[in-house]
Amino acid sequence: MDRTINVILKPLRRFAMQKPNASILLFMAMILAMLFANSPWAESYHNILSHPIDLKIGNFTPFMHHGEVMPMLAFVNDALMAVFFFVIGLEIKQEILIGELSSVRKALLPIIAACGGMIVPVLFYFLVCHSAPEVRGVAIPMATDIAFALAVLGLLGKRVPLSMRIFLTALAVVDDIGGIIIIALFYSGEIAFEPLLISLALLALLYVGGRMRVNNIAFYYIIGFFVWMLFLESGIHPTIAGVLVAFTVPARPVVKLDDFTCEMTGYLDMLDYTEVRHSRKAAVLSSTQIQVLNNIHSLADKTISPLQSIANKLHPLVNYLILPLFAFVNAGVTFGDIGIGSLPGIPLAVFFGLFAGKSLGIFLFTYIFVRLRLATMPEGVSKRNLFGVSMLGGIGFTVALFIANLSFAGMPDVGVELLNQAKLGVFAGSFISGLCGYLILKKVLPKNYRDGQT
C-alpha cells in the first residue's frame, strides 16, 4: 500500500524539489477559474465541476454519497480536502506536542490573537448581514490562509524577525482549530448514528494502534479512509475525519537519532568496498552488501516518526495538486451575475470581516493582553509591525472559500447567487488585506533585522 502511494507521489515530490512557490500555483488556479467562468467556455467549466468521479475497484465505488456518484466539485471539497485537513491535523498535533502550542506560556498570546481574529470578523459580518439566508455565511471571514500569509511575509526576506513568523504561524494554527470546530458544529448535516458509532470504533482502533507504536503508515491510510467514508454517511462533514485520524498518528519514532548514529556506524563498518564488481557500464554488489544497505534504509525509516513521515509525503500532494485544484473548482466567480445592488450585502460583509475585522481583532486582543501584562510581545514585534502582521491575518482565501461553499452551496433558488457574492468578498478582502499588510510591514520593519533589534 505504502509503495503504491509512493509511486503516485514520486512525480509530485520531484516537482516539489524544484521548490516552486505553491502560493503562486494557487493564485494562478484562481485566476484561471475566474477567466473560464467569465468566458465563452463557462459552460464547459461548469460541466467539469458536475462531471461524476465514477471510480470503481471491482464492484466497489469509493466516492459515493447517499447512493450517488460524487461530481468533481463534491469530490474535491469532501474527499481531497479531507486530505488537506488531515495534513493540517498532523501539523496541529506537532505544534501541540513540541511546537508553539506545547505550553501555556508559548500558546497564550497566539490563542488570544486568534480568538480576536475569529470573534471580531463575525461581528463585522453580522453588522452588514444579520438576516437569513445571508447570515449563514457569518463564519466565512474567520479563516486565515497560512500559505498565502507566510508567502506575503516571505517577500520581505530577512527584514522579518523569526519570532514574527512563528507568531503568525501559531496564530494561523489556532485559527485552523477554530475553523475545524465551526465546521464540525455548524456545517454538518442530520446525524446518522450507526455509521458514526462504527467510525468512532475505528478511530479508537487507530488510537490504540498509535499508543502501541504501530508505525506502519498503511494502517493509518486504510483505516482512515474507512473513517472518512463513514463520516460522509453519518452527516458530519468528512473533512473532520481527516483531523481526527491525524491525531491518532504516532509522533515518536521507533529509533532515536543517537541510536541510529551508533547502529549506522556498525552497518558502515560491515560494508566491504572491495567486494564491489564494477566496470564503466555497471556495478554489482554482493548479497551481503545489499542486505546491509536494505537494513540501513529500514533503520532510516524507523528514525522518522509516522507523523513526520506522512506529513512529508503528503505536503507535495496538498500544495501542488489538491489546493490548486480546490482553487480551480471553487474560485469561478461569475462577475456578470453580481449586480451593483448586491455589493452592500454579502460581498461587503465578507470584505469588511476579512479586511477590518481580522486586522482589528488580532491587533486589539494582542495589544490589550500585552498592556495588561498577561503576556509579553514576541521579540522583534512592536506595536506598529504587529498591526501589519494582523492585517495579513485577513488573507482568508482557502478555508474562507471552503466555508463559503458549506454556507451556501446546495441552497435552493439563491445558493449559487449567494455563493458567487461570497467568493467576490473573499477575493477582495484577501487581496486588499495582503497588499496593505505588505505595504505597512515594508514601511515599518527595519532594513536589516538583528536579534534584539526592534
CSV table of C-alpha atoms in Angstrom, one decimal:
chain,number,residue,atom,x,y,z
A,1,MET,CA,0.0,0.0,0.0
A,2,ASP,CA,2.7,2.5,1.0
A,3,ARG,CA,4.8,1.6,-2.1
A,4,THR,CA,1.7,2.3,-4.3
A,5,ILE,CA,1.2,5.7,-2.6
A,6,ASN,CA,4.9,6.4,-3.1
A,7,VAL,CA,4.7,5.7,-6.8
A,8,ILE,CA,1.8,8.2,-7.0
A,9,LEU,CA,3.5,10.9,-5.0
A,10,LYS,CA,7.0,10.5,-6.5
A,11,PRO,CA,6.5,12.8,-9.5
A,12,LEU,CA,5.0,15.4,-7.2
A,13,ARG,CA,7.9,15.1,-4.8
A,14,ARG,CA,10.3,15.6,-7.7
A,15,PHE,CA,8.3,18.7,-8.7
A,16,ALA,CA,8.5,19.9,-5.1
A,17,MET,CA,12.3,19.5,-5.1
A,18,GLN,CA,12.4,22.3,-7.6
A,19,LYS,CA,10.8,24.5,-4.9
A,20,PRO,CA,8.2,26.3,-7.0
A,21,ASN,CA,6.0,28.7,-5.0
A,22,ALA,CA,2.9,26.8,-4.0
A,23,SER,CA,1.1,30.1,-3.4
A,24,ILE,CA,1.7,31.2,-7.0
A,25,LEU,CA,0.2,28.0,-8.2
A,26,LEU,CA,-2.8,28.6,-6.0
A,27,PHE,CA,-3.1,32.2,-7.3
A,28,MET,CA,-2.8,31.0,-11.0
A,29,ALA,CA,-5.5,28.4,-10.5
A,30,MET,CA,-7.8,31.1,-9.0
A,31,ILE,CA,-7.2,33.4,-12.0
A,32,LEU,CA,-7.7,30.6,-14.4
A,33,ALA,CA,-11.1,29.7,-12.8
A,34,MET,CA,-12.3,33.3,-13.0
A,35,LEU,CA,-11.2,33.5,-16.6
A,36,PHE,CA,-13.1,30.3,-17.5
A,37,ALA,CA,-16.2,31.3,-15.6
A,38,ASN,CA,-16.4,34.6,-17.4
A,39,SER,CA,-15.6,33.4,-20.9
A,40,PRO,CA,-17.3,31.6,-23.8
A,41,TRP,CA,-16.1,28.4,-22.2
A,42,ALA,CA,-18.1,28.9,-19.0
A,43,GLU,CA,-20.5,26.1,-19.8
A,44,SER,CA,-17.6,23.7,-20.3
A,45,TYR,CA,-16.1,24.9,-16.9
A,46,HIS,CA,-19.3,24.1,-15.1
A,47,ASN,CA,-19.6,20.8,-16.9
A,48,ILE,CA,-16.2,19.8,-15.5
A,49,LEU,CA,-17.5,20.7,-12.0
A,50,SER,CA,-20.5,18.4,-12.4
A,51,HIS,CA,-18.6,15.6,-14.1
A,52,PRO,CA,-19.1,12.4,-12.0
A,53,ILE,CA,-16.0,10.7,-10.5
A,54,ASP,CA,-17.1,7.1,-11.3
A,55,LEU,CA,-14.0,5.3,-10.0
A,56,LYS,CA,-14.6,1.6,-9.4
A,57,ILE,CA,-12.5,-1.0,-7.5
A,58,GLY,CA,-14.1,-4.2,-8.7
A,59,ASN,CA,-17.8,-3.7,-7.8
A,60,PHE,CA,-16.9,-1.1,-5.1
A,61,THR,CA,-17.3,2.6,-5.8
A,62,PRO,CA,-15.5,4.5,-3.1
A,63,PHE,CA,-16.6,8.0,-3.9
A,64,MET,CA,-20.3,7.8,-3.4
A,65,HIS,CA,-22.7,9.8,-1.2
A,66,HIS,CA,-26.2,8.5,-0.4
A,67,GLY,CA,-26.0,6.1,-3.3
A,68,GLU,CA,-24.9,8.7,-5.9
A,69,VAL,CA,-21.5,9.1,-7.5
A,70,MET,CA,-19.8,12.3,-6.4
A,71,PRO,CA,-19.4,15.1,-9.0
A,72,MET,CA,-16.0,16.7,-9.4
A,73,LEU,CA,-16.9,19.6,-7.1
A,74,ALA,CA,-18.0,17.4,-4.2
A,75,PHE,CA,-15.0,15.0,-4.8
A,76,VAL,CA,-12.6,17.9,-4.3
A,77,ASN,CA,-14.4,19.6,-1.4
A,78,ASP,CA,-15.4,16.4,0.5
A,79,ALA,CA,-12.7,13.9,-0.4
A,80,LEU,CA,-9.5,15.7,-1.4
A,81,MET,CA,-10.0,18.5,1.1
A,82,ALA,CA,-10.2,15.7,3.8
A,83,VAL,CA,-6.5,15.0,2.9
A,84,PHE,CA,-5.7,18.7,3.3
A,85,PHE,CA,-7.4,18.8,6.8
A,86,PHE,CA,-5.5,15.5,7.6
A,87,VAL,CA,-2.2,17.3,7.0
A,88,ILE,CA,-3.5,20.3,9.0
A,89,GLY,CA,-4.3,17.9,11.8
A,90,LEU,CA,-0.8,16.5,11.7
A,91,GLU,CA,0.7,20.0,11.9
A,92,ILE,CA,-1.6,20.9,14.8
A,93,LYS,CA,-0.6,17.8,16.7
A,94,GLN,CA,3.0,18.5,16.2
A,95,GLU,CA,2.6,22.1,17.4
A,96,ILE,CA,0.7,20.9,20.5
A,97,LEU,CA,3.3,18.3,21.3
A,98,ILE,CA,6.6,20.2,20.7
A,99,GLY,CA,5.9,23.5,18.9
A,100,GLU,CA,4.5,26.9,19.6
A,101,LEU,CA,1.4,25.4,21.3
A,102,SER,CA,3.3,23.0,23.6
A,103,SER,CA,3.0,25.1,26.7
A,104,VAL,CA,0.6,27.6,28.2
A,105,ARG,CA,3.3,30.3,28.1
A,106,LYS,CA,4.0,29.8,24.4
A,107,ALA,CA,0.4,29.3,23.3
A,108,LEU,CA,-1.3,32.0,25.3
A,109,LEU,CA,-0.6,35.0,23.0
A,110,PRO,CA,-1.3,33.3,19.7
A,111,ILE,CA,-4.6,31.8,21.2
A,112,ILE,CA,-5.7,35.2,22.3
A,113,ALA,CA,-4.8,36.8,19.0
A,114,ALA,CA,-6.6,34.0,17.1
A,115,CYS,CA,-9.7,34.5,19.3
A,116,GLY,CA,-9.8,38.2,18.4
A,117,GLY,CA,-9.3,37.2,14.7
A,118,MET,CA,-12.3,35.0,14.9
A,119,ILE,CA,-14.7,36.9,17.1
A,120,VAL,CA,-14.4,40.4,15.6
A,121,PRO,CA,-14.8,39.4,11.9
A,122,VAL,CA,-18.0,37.6,12.8
A,123,LEU,CA,-19.3,40.7,14.5
A,124,PHE,CA,-18.4,42.8,11.5
A,125,TYR,CA,-20.1,40.4,9.1
A,126,PHE,CA,-23.2,40.4,11.3
A,127,LEU,CA,-23.3,44.2,11.3
A,128,VAL,CA,-23.8,44.1,7.5
A,129,CYS,CA,-25.8,40.8,7.1
A,130,HIS,CA,-27.9,39.7,10.0
A,131,SER,CA,-30.9,38.1,8.4
A,132,ALA,CA,-31.5,34.8,6.6
A,133,PRO,CA,-30.2,33.4,4.3
A,134,GLU,CA,-27.2,35.8,4.1
A,135,VAL,CA,-26.4,35.3,7.8
A,136,ARG,CA,-25.5,31.7,7.1
A,137,GLY,CA,-22.1,33.0,5.8
A,138,VAL,CA,-21.2,34.6,9.1
A,139,ALA,CA,-18.2,32.3,9.7
A,140,ILE,CA,-16.6,32.9,6.3
A,141,PRO,CA,-14.2,35.8,7.4
A,142,MET,CA,-13.0,33.8,10.4
A,143,ALA,CA,-10.3,31.9,8.4
A,144,THR,CA,-6.6,32.8,7.8
A,145,ASP,CA,-4.8,31.2,4.8
A,146,ILE,CA,-1.4,30.5,6.3
A,147,ALA,CA,0.2,29.6,3.0
A,148,PHE,CA,-0.7,33.0,1.4
A,149,ALA,CA,0.0,35.0,4.6
A,150,LEU,CA,3.5,33.5,5.1
A,151,ALA,CA,4.2,33.9,1.3
A,152,VAL,CA,3.5,37.7,1.6
A,153,LEU,CA,5.6,37.8,4.8
A,154,GLY,CA,8.4,36.0,2.8
A,155,LEU,CA,8.5,38.8,0.3
A,156,LEU,CA,10.2,41.0,3.0
A,157,GLY,CA,13.0,38.5,3.3
A,158,LYS,CA,15.5,38.9,6.2
A,159,ARG,CA,13.8,42.0,7.5
A,160,VAL,CA,11.2,39.8,9.2
A,161,PRO,CA,12.1,38.6,12.7
A,162,LEU,CA,11.8,34.9,13.2
A,163,SER,CA,9.5,35.5,16.2
A,164,MET,CA,7.1,37.3,13.9
A,165,ARG,CA,6.9,34.3,11.5
A,166,ILE,CA,6.4,32.0,14.5
A,167,PHE,CA,3.7,34.2,15.9
A,168,LEU,CA,1.8,34.3,12.6
A,169,THR,CA,2.2,30.5,12.1
A,170,ALA,CA,0.9,29.7,15.6
A,171,LEU,CA,-1.9,32.2,15.3
A,172,ALA,CA,-3.0,30.5,12.0
A,173,VAL,CA,-2.8,27.0,13.5
A,174,VAL,CA,-5.1,28.1,16.3
A,175,ASP,CA,-7.3,29.7,13.7
A,176,ASP,CA,-7.4,26.4,11.9
A,177,ILE,CA,-8.5,24.7,15.1
A,178,GLY,CA,-11.3,27.2,15.4
A,179,GLY,CA,-12.4,26.7,11.8
A,180,ILE,CA,-12.4,22.9,12.3
A,181,ILE,CA,-14.7,23.3,15.4
A,182,ILE,CA,-17.0,25.6,13.5
A,183,ILE,CA,-17.3,23.2,10.6
A,184,ALA,CA,-18.0,20.3,13.0
A,185,LEU,CA,-20.6,22.1,15.0
A,186,PHE,CA,-22.5,24.2,12.4
A,187,TYR,CA,-21.8,22.7,8.9
A,188,SER,CA,-22.7,19.1,9.4
A,189,GLY,CA,-26.0,17.6,8.4
A,190,GLU,CA,-28.5,15.4,10.1
A,191,ILE,CA,-26.7,12.8,12.1
A,192,ALA,CA,-26.9,9.1,11.2
A,193,PHE,CA,-25.7,7.4,14.4
A,194,GLU,CA,-24.9,3.9,13.1
A,195,PRO,CA,-22.0,4.9,10.7
A,196,LEU,CA,-20.9,7.5,13.3
A,197,LEU,CA,-20.5,4.8,16.0
A,198,ILE,CA,-18.6,2.5,13.6
A,199,SER,CA,-16.3,5.3,12.7
A,200,LEU,CA,-15.7,6.1,16.4
A,201,ALA,CA,-14.8,2.5,16.9
A,202,LEU,CA,-12.3,2.6,14.1
A,203,LEU,CA,-10.8,5.8,15.5
A,204,ALA,CA,-10.4,4.1,18.8
A,205,LEU,CA,-8.6,1.3,17.0
A,206,LEU,CA,-6.3,3.8,15.4
A,207,TYR,CA,-5.7,5.4,18.8
A,208,VAL,CA,-4.8,2.1,20.4
A,209,GLY,CA,-2.6,1.3,17.4
A,210,GLY,CA,-0.8,4.6,17.9
A,211,ARG,CA,-0.3,4.0,21.6
A,212,MET,CA,1.0,0.5,20.9
A,213,ARG,CA,3.6,2.1,18.5
A,214,VAL,CA,2.1,0.7,15.3
A,215,ASN,CA,4.3,2.5,12.8
A,216,ASN,CA,3.0,1.0,9.5
A,217,ILE,CA,1.8,4.0,7.6
A,218,ALA,CA,-0.6,1.9,5.5
A,219,PHE,CA,-2.5,1.1,8.8
A,220,TYR,CA,-3.5,4.8,9.2
A,221,TYR,CA,-4.2,5.3,5.5
A,222,ILE,CA,-6.5,2.3,5.1
A,223,ILE,CA,-8.5,2.6,8.3
A,224,GLY,CA,-8.5,6.4,7.9
A,225,PHE,CA,-10.1,6.0,4.5
A,226,PHE,CA,-12.9,4.0,6.0
A,227,VAL,CA,-13.4,6.5,8.8
A,228,TRP,CA,-13.8,9.2,6.1
A,229,MET,CA,-16.4,7.1,4.3
A,230,LEU,CA,-18.4,6.5,7.5
A,231,PHE,CA,-18.2,10.2,8.4
A,232,LEU,CA,-19.6,11.0,4.9
A,233,GLU,CA,-22.5,8.7,5.5
A,234,SER,CA,-23.0,9.9,9.1
A,235,GLY,CA,-23.8,13.5,8.2
A,236,ILE,CA,-20.8,15.0,10.0
A,237,HIS,CA,-18.6,16.8,7.4
A,238,PRO,CA,-16.0,14.3,6.2
A,239,THR,CA,-13.1,16.7,6.5
A,240,ILE,CA,-13.4,16.4,10.3
A,241,ALA,CA,-12.4,12.7,9.8
A,242,GLY,CA,-9.1,13.8,8.4
A,243,VAL,CA,-8.3,15.9,11.5
A,244,LEU,CA,-9.3,13.1,14.0
A,245,VAL,CA,-7.4,10.5,12.1
A,246,ALA,CA,-4.3,12.7,12.2
A,247,PHE,CA,-4.5,13.0,16.0
A,248,THR,CA,-4.1,9.2,16.2
A,249,VAL,CA,-0.8,9.0,14.3
A,250,PRO,CA,2.3,8.5,16.5
A,251,ALA,CA,4.7,11.4,16.7
A,252,ARG,CA,7.6,9.3,18.3
A,253,PRO,CA,10.0,7.3,16.1
A,254,VAL,CA,10.9,3.7,16.8
A,255,VAL,CA,14.6,4.5,16.7
A,256,LYS,CA,16.1,7.6,18.3
A,257,LEU,CA,18.6,9.7,16.3
A,258,ASP,CA,21.5,8.9,18.6
A,259,ASP,CA,20.8,5.2,18.4
A,260,PHE,CA,20.6,5.5,14.6
A,261,THR,CA,24.0,7.0,14.6
A,262,CYS,CA,25.5,4.2,16.6
A,263,GLU,CA,23.8,1.4,14.5
A,264,MET,CA,24.7,3.2,11.3
A,265,THR,CA,28.4,3.2,12.2
A,266,GLY,CA,28.2,-0.6,12.7
A,267,TYR,CA,26.5,-1.1,9.3
A,268,LEU,CA,29.0,1.1,7.5
A,269,ASP,CA,31.8,-1.0,9.0
A,270,MET,CA,30.2,-4.1,7.6
A,271,LEU,CA,30.3,-2.8,4.0
A,272,ASP,CA,33.4,-4.1,2.3
A,273,TYR,CA,34.0,-1.8,-0.7
A,274,THR,CA,36.5,-4.3,-2.2
A,275,GLU,CA,33.6,-6.7,-2.9
A,276,VAL,CA,32.0,-4.5,-5.5
A,277,ARG,CA,32.4,-5.7,-9.0
A,278,HIS,CA,32.3,-2.8,-11.4
A,279,SER,CA,33.1,-1.6,-14.9
A,280,ARG,CA,32.3,1.5,-16.9
A,281,LYS,CA,28.8,0.3,-17.6
A,282,ALA,CA,27.7,-1.5,-14.4
A,283,ALA,CA,28.3,-2.1,-10.7
A,284,VAL,CA,27.3,-5.3,-9.0
A,285,LEU,CA,27.1,-5.5,-5.2
A,286,SER,CA,27.4,-8.7,-3.1
A,287,SER,CA,24.3,-10.2,-1.4
A,288,THR,CA,25.8,-9.1,2.0
A,289,GLN,CA,26.2,-5.5,0.8
A,290,ILE,CA,22.6,-5.5,-0.5
A,291,GLN,CA,21.3,-6.8,2.8
A,292,VAL,CA,23.3,-4.2,4.8
A,293,LEU,CA,22.0,-1.4,2.6
A,294,ASN,CA,18.4,-2.6,3.0
A,295,ASN,CA,18.9,-2.6,6.8
A,296,ILE,CA,20.3,0.9,6.6
A,297,HIS,CA,17.2,2.0,4.6
A,298,SER,CA,14.9,0.3,7.1
A,299,LEU,CA,16.7,1.9,10.0
A,300,ALA,CA,16.5,5.3,8.5
A,301,ASP,CA,12.7,4.9,8.0
A,302,LYS,CA,12.3,3.9,11.7
A,303,THR,CA,14.2,7.1,12.7
A,304,ILE,CA,11.4,9.3,11.3
A,305,SER,CA,8.1,9.3,13.2
A,306,PRO,CA,5.0,8.2,11.3
A,307,LEU,CA,3.6,11.7,11.8
A,308,GLN,CA,6.5,13.4,10.2
A,309,SER,CA,6.8,10.8,7.5
A,310,ILE,CA,3.2,11.1,6.4
A,311,ALA,CA,3.2,14.9,6.5
A,312,ASN,CA,6.4,15.0,4.4
A,313,LYS,CA,4.9,12.6,1.8
A,314,LEU,CA,1.6,14.4,1.6
A,315,HIS,CA,2.8,18.0,1.5
A,316,PRO,CA,3.6,17.9,-2.2
A,317,LEU,CA,0.3,16.3,-3.0
A,318,VAL,CA,-1.6,19.0,-0.9
A,319,ASN,CA,0.5,22.0,-2.0
A,320,TYR,CA,0.9,21.3,-5.7
A,321,LEU,CA,-2.3,19.3,-6.6
A,322,ILE,CA,-5.1,19.5,-4.0
A,323,LEU,CA,-5.0,23.2,-3.2
A,324,PRO,CA,-4.6,24.4,-6.8
A,325,LEU,CA,-7.4,22.0,-7.9
A,326,PHE,CA,-9.6,23.3,-5.0
A,327,ALA,CA,-8.9,26.9,-6.1
A,328,PHE,CA,-9.8,26.0,-9.7
A,329,VAL,CA,-13.1,24.4,-8.9
A,330,ASN,CA,-14.2,26.9,-6.3
A,331,ALA,CA,-12.9,30.3,-7.4
A,332,GLY,CA,-15.0,30.6,-10.5
A,333,VAL,CA,-17.0,33.7,-9.5
A,334,THR,CA,-19.2,35.0,-12.4
A,335,PHE,CA,-19.0,38.8,-12.3
A,336,GLY,CA,-21.9,39.2,-14.7
A,337,ASP,CA,-24.2,37.6,-12.2
A,338,ILE,CA,-23.4,40.2,-9.5
A,339,GLY,CA,-25.4,43.4,-9.6
A,340,ILE,CA,-24.4,46.7,-8.1
A,341,GLY,CA,-27.3,46.4,-5.7
A,342,SER,CA,-25.9,43.2,-4.2
A,343,LEU,CA,-22.5,44.6,-3.3
A,344,PRO,CA,-23.6,46.2,0.0
A,345,GLY,CA,-24.7,42.7,1.1
A,346,ILE,CA,-22.6,39.5,1.3
A,347,PRO,CA,-19.6,40.9,-0.7
A,348,LEU,CA,-19.2,43.9,1.7
A,349,ALA,CA,-19.9,41.7,4.8
A,350,VAL,CA,-17.1,39.3,3.9
A,351,PHE,CA,-14.7,42.0,2.8
A,352,PHE,CA,-15.5,44.0,5.9
A,353,GLY,CA,-14.9,40.9,8.1
A,354,LEU,CA,-11.6,40.0,6.5
A,355,PHE,CA,-10.0,43.4,6.0
A,356,ALA,CA,-11.3,45.3,9.1
A,357,GLY,CA,-12.4,42.6,11.4
A,358,LYS,CA,-9.4,40.3,11.2
A,359,SER,CA,-6.8,43.1,11.5
A,360,LEU,CA,-8.5,44.9,14.4
A,361,GLY,CA,-9.5,41.7,16.2
A,362,ILE,CA,-5.9,40.2,16.1
A,363,PHE,CA,-4.3,43.6,16.9
A,364,LEU,CA,-6.6,44.7,19.7
A,365,PHE,CA,-6.8,41.4,21.5
A,366,THR,CA,-3.0,41.0,21.4
A,367,TYR,CA,-2.2,44.6,22.3
A,368,ILE,CA,-4.7,44.7,25.2
A,369,PHE,CA,-3.4,41.4,26.6
A,370,VAL,CA,0.2,42.6,26.5
A,371,ARG,CA,-0.8,46.0,28.1
A,372,LEU,CA,-2.5,44.1,30.9
A,373,ARG,CA,0.9,42.3,31.4
A,374,LEU,CA,-0.8,38.9,30.9
A,375,ALA,CA,1.7,38.1,28.2
A,376,THR,CA,4.8,39.6,26.6
A,377,MET,CA,5.2,40.8,23.0
A,378,PRO,CA,7.4,38.4,20.9
A,379,GLU,CA,11.0,39.7,20.4
A,380,GLY,CA,11.3,42.0,17.4
A,381,VAL,CA,7.5,42.6,17.3
A,382,SER,CA,6.4,46.2,18.0
A,383,LYS,CA,3.0,47.9,18.1
A,384,ARG,CA,3.5,49.1,14.5
A,385,ASN,CA,4.6,45.9,12.9
A,386,LEU,CA,2.0,43.9,14.9
A,387,PHE,CA,-0.7,45.8,13.0
A,388,GLY,CA,0.9,44.8,9.7
A,389,VAL,CA,1.0,41.2,10.7
A,390,SER,CA,-2.6,41.4,12.0
A,391,MET,CA,-3.6,42.7,8.5
A,392,LEU,CA,-2.0,39.6,6.9
A,393,GLY,CA,-4.5,37.6,9.0
A,394,GLY,CA,-7.2,38.9,6.7
A,395,ILE,CA,-5.9,36.7,3.8
A,396,GLY,CA,-8.6,34.1,4.2
A,397,PHE,CA,-8.5,32.5,0.8
A,398,THR,CA,-8.6,28.7,1.0
A,399,VAL,CA,-10.6,28.0,4.2
A,400,ALA,CA,-12.8,31.0,3.6
A,401,LEU,CA,-13.8,29.7,0.2
A,402,PHE,CA,-14.4,26.3,1.8
A,403,ILE,CA,-16.7,27.7,4.5
A,404,ALA,CA,-18.5,29.8,1.8
A,405,ASN,CA,-19.3,26.6,-0.1
A,406,LEU,CA,-20.6,24.9,3.1
A,407,SER,CA,-22.7,28.0,3.8
A,408,PHE,CA,-24.4,28.5,0.5
A,409,ALA,CA,-23.8,25.6,-1.9
A,410,GLY,CA,-26.8,23.4,-2.3
A,411,MET,CA,-29.3,26.0,-1.0
A,412,PRO,CA,-32.4,26.0,-3.2
A,413,ASP,CA,-33.1,29.0,-5.5
A,414,VAL,CA,-30.5,31.5,-4.2
A,415,GLY,CA,-27.5,29.3,-3.2
A,416,VAL,CA,-25.5,29.8,-6.4
A,417,GLU,CA,-26.0,33.6,-6.4
A,418,LEU,CA,-25.1,34.0,-2.7
A,419,LEU,CA,-22.0,31.8,-3.1
A,420,ASN,CA,-20.9,33.9,-6.0
A,421,GLN,CA,-21.2,37.0,-3.9
A,422,ALA,CA,-19.3,35.4,-1.0
A,423,LYS,CA,-16.4,34.5,-3.4
A,424,LEU,CA,-16.1,38.0,-4.6
A,425,GLY,CA,-15.9,39.2,-0.9
A,426,VAL,CA,-13.2,36.6,-0.2
A,427,PHE,CA,-11.1,37.6,-3.2
A,428,ALA,CA,-11.4,41.4,-2.5
A,429,GLY,CA,-10.9,41.1,1.3
A,430,SER,CA,-7.9,38.7,0.9
A,431,PHE,CA,-6.2,40.7,-1.8
A,432,ILE,CA,-6.5,44.1,-0.1
A,433,SER,CA,-5.5,42.7,3.3
A,434,GLY,CA,-2.4,41.1,1.8
A,435,LEU,CA,-1.4,44.2,-0.1
A,436,CYS,CA,-2.0,46.6,2.8
A,437,GLY,CA,-0.2,44.3,5.3
A,438,TYR,CA,2.8,44.0,3.0
A,439,LEU,CA,3.0,47.8,2.4
A,440,ILE,CA,2.7,48.5,6.2
A,441,LEU,CA,5.4,46.0,7.1
A,442,LYS,CA,7.6,47.2,4.3
A,443,LYS,CA,7.5,50.7,5.8
A,444,VAL,CA,7.8,49.9,9.5
A,445,LEU,CA,10.3,46.9,9.5
A,446,PRO,CA,14.0,47.8,9.9
A,447,LYS,CA,16.1,47.5,6.8
A,448,ASN,CA,18.2,44.8,8.4
A,449,TYR,CA,16.8,43.0,11.4
A,450,ARG,CA,19.2,41.7,14.0
A,451,ASP,CA,18.2,39.7,17.2
A,452,GLY,CA,17.2,42.1,19.9
A,453,GLN,CA,16.6,44.9,17.5
A,454,THR,CA,13.1,46.3,17.1
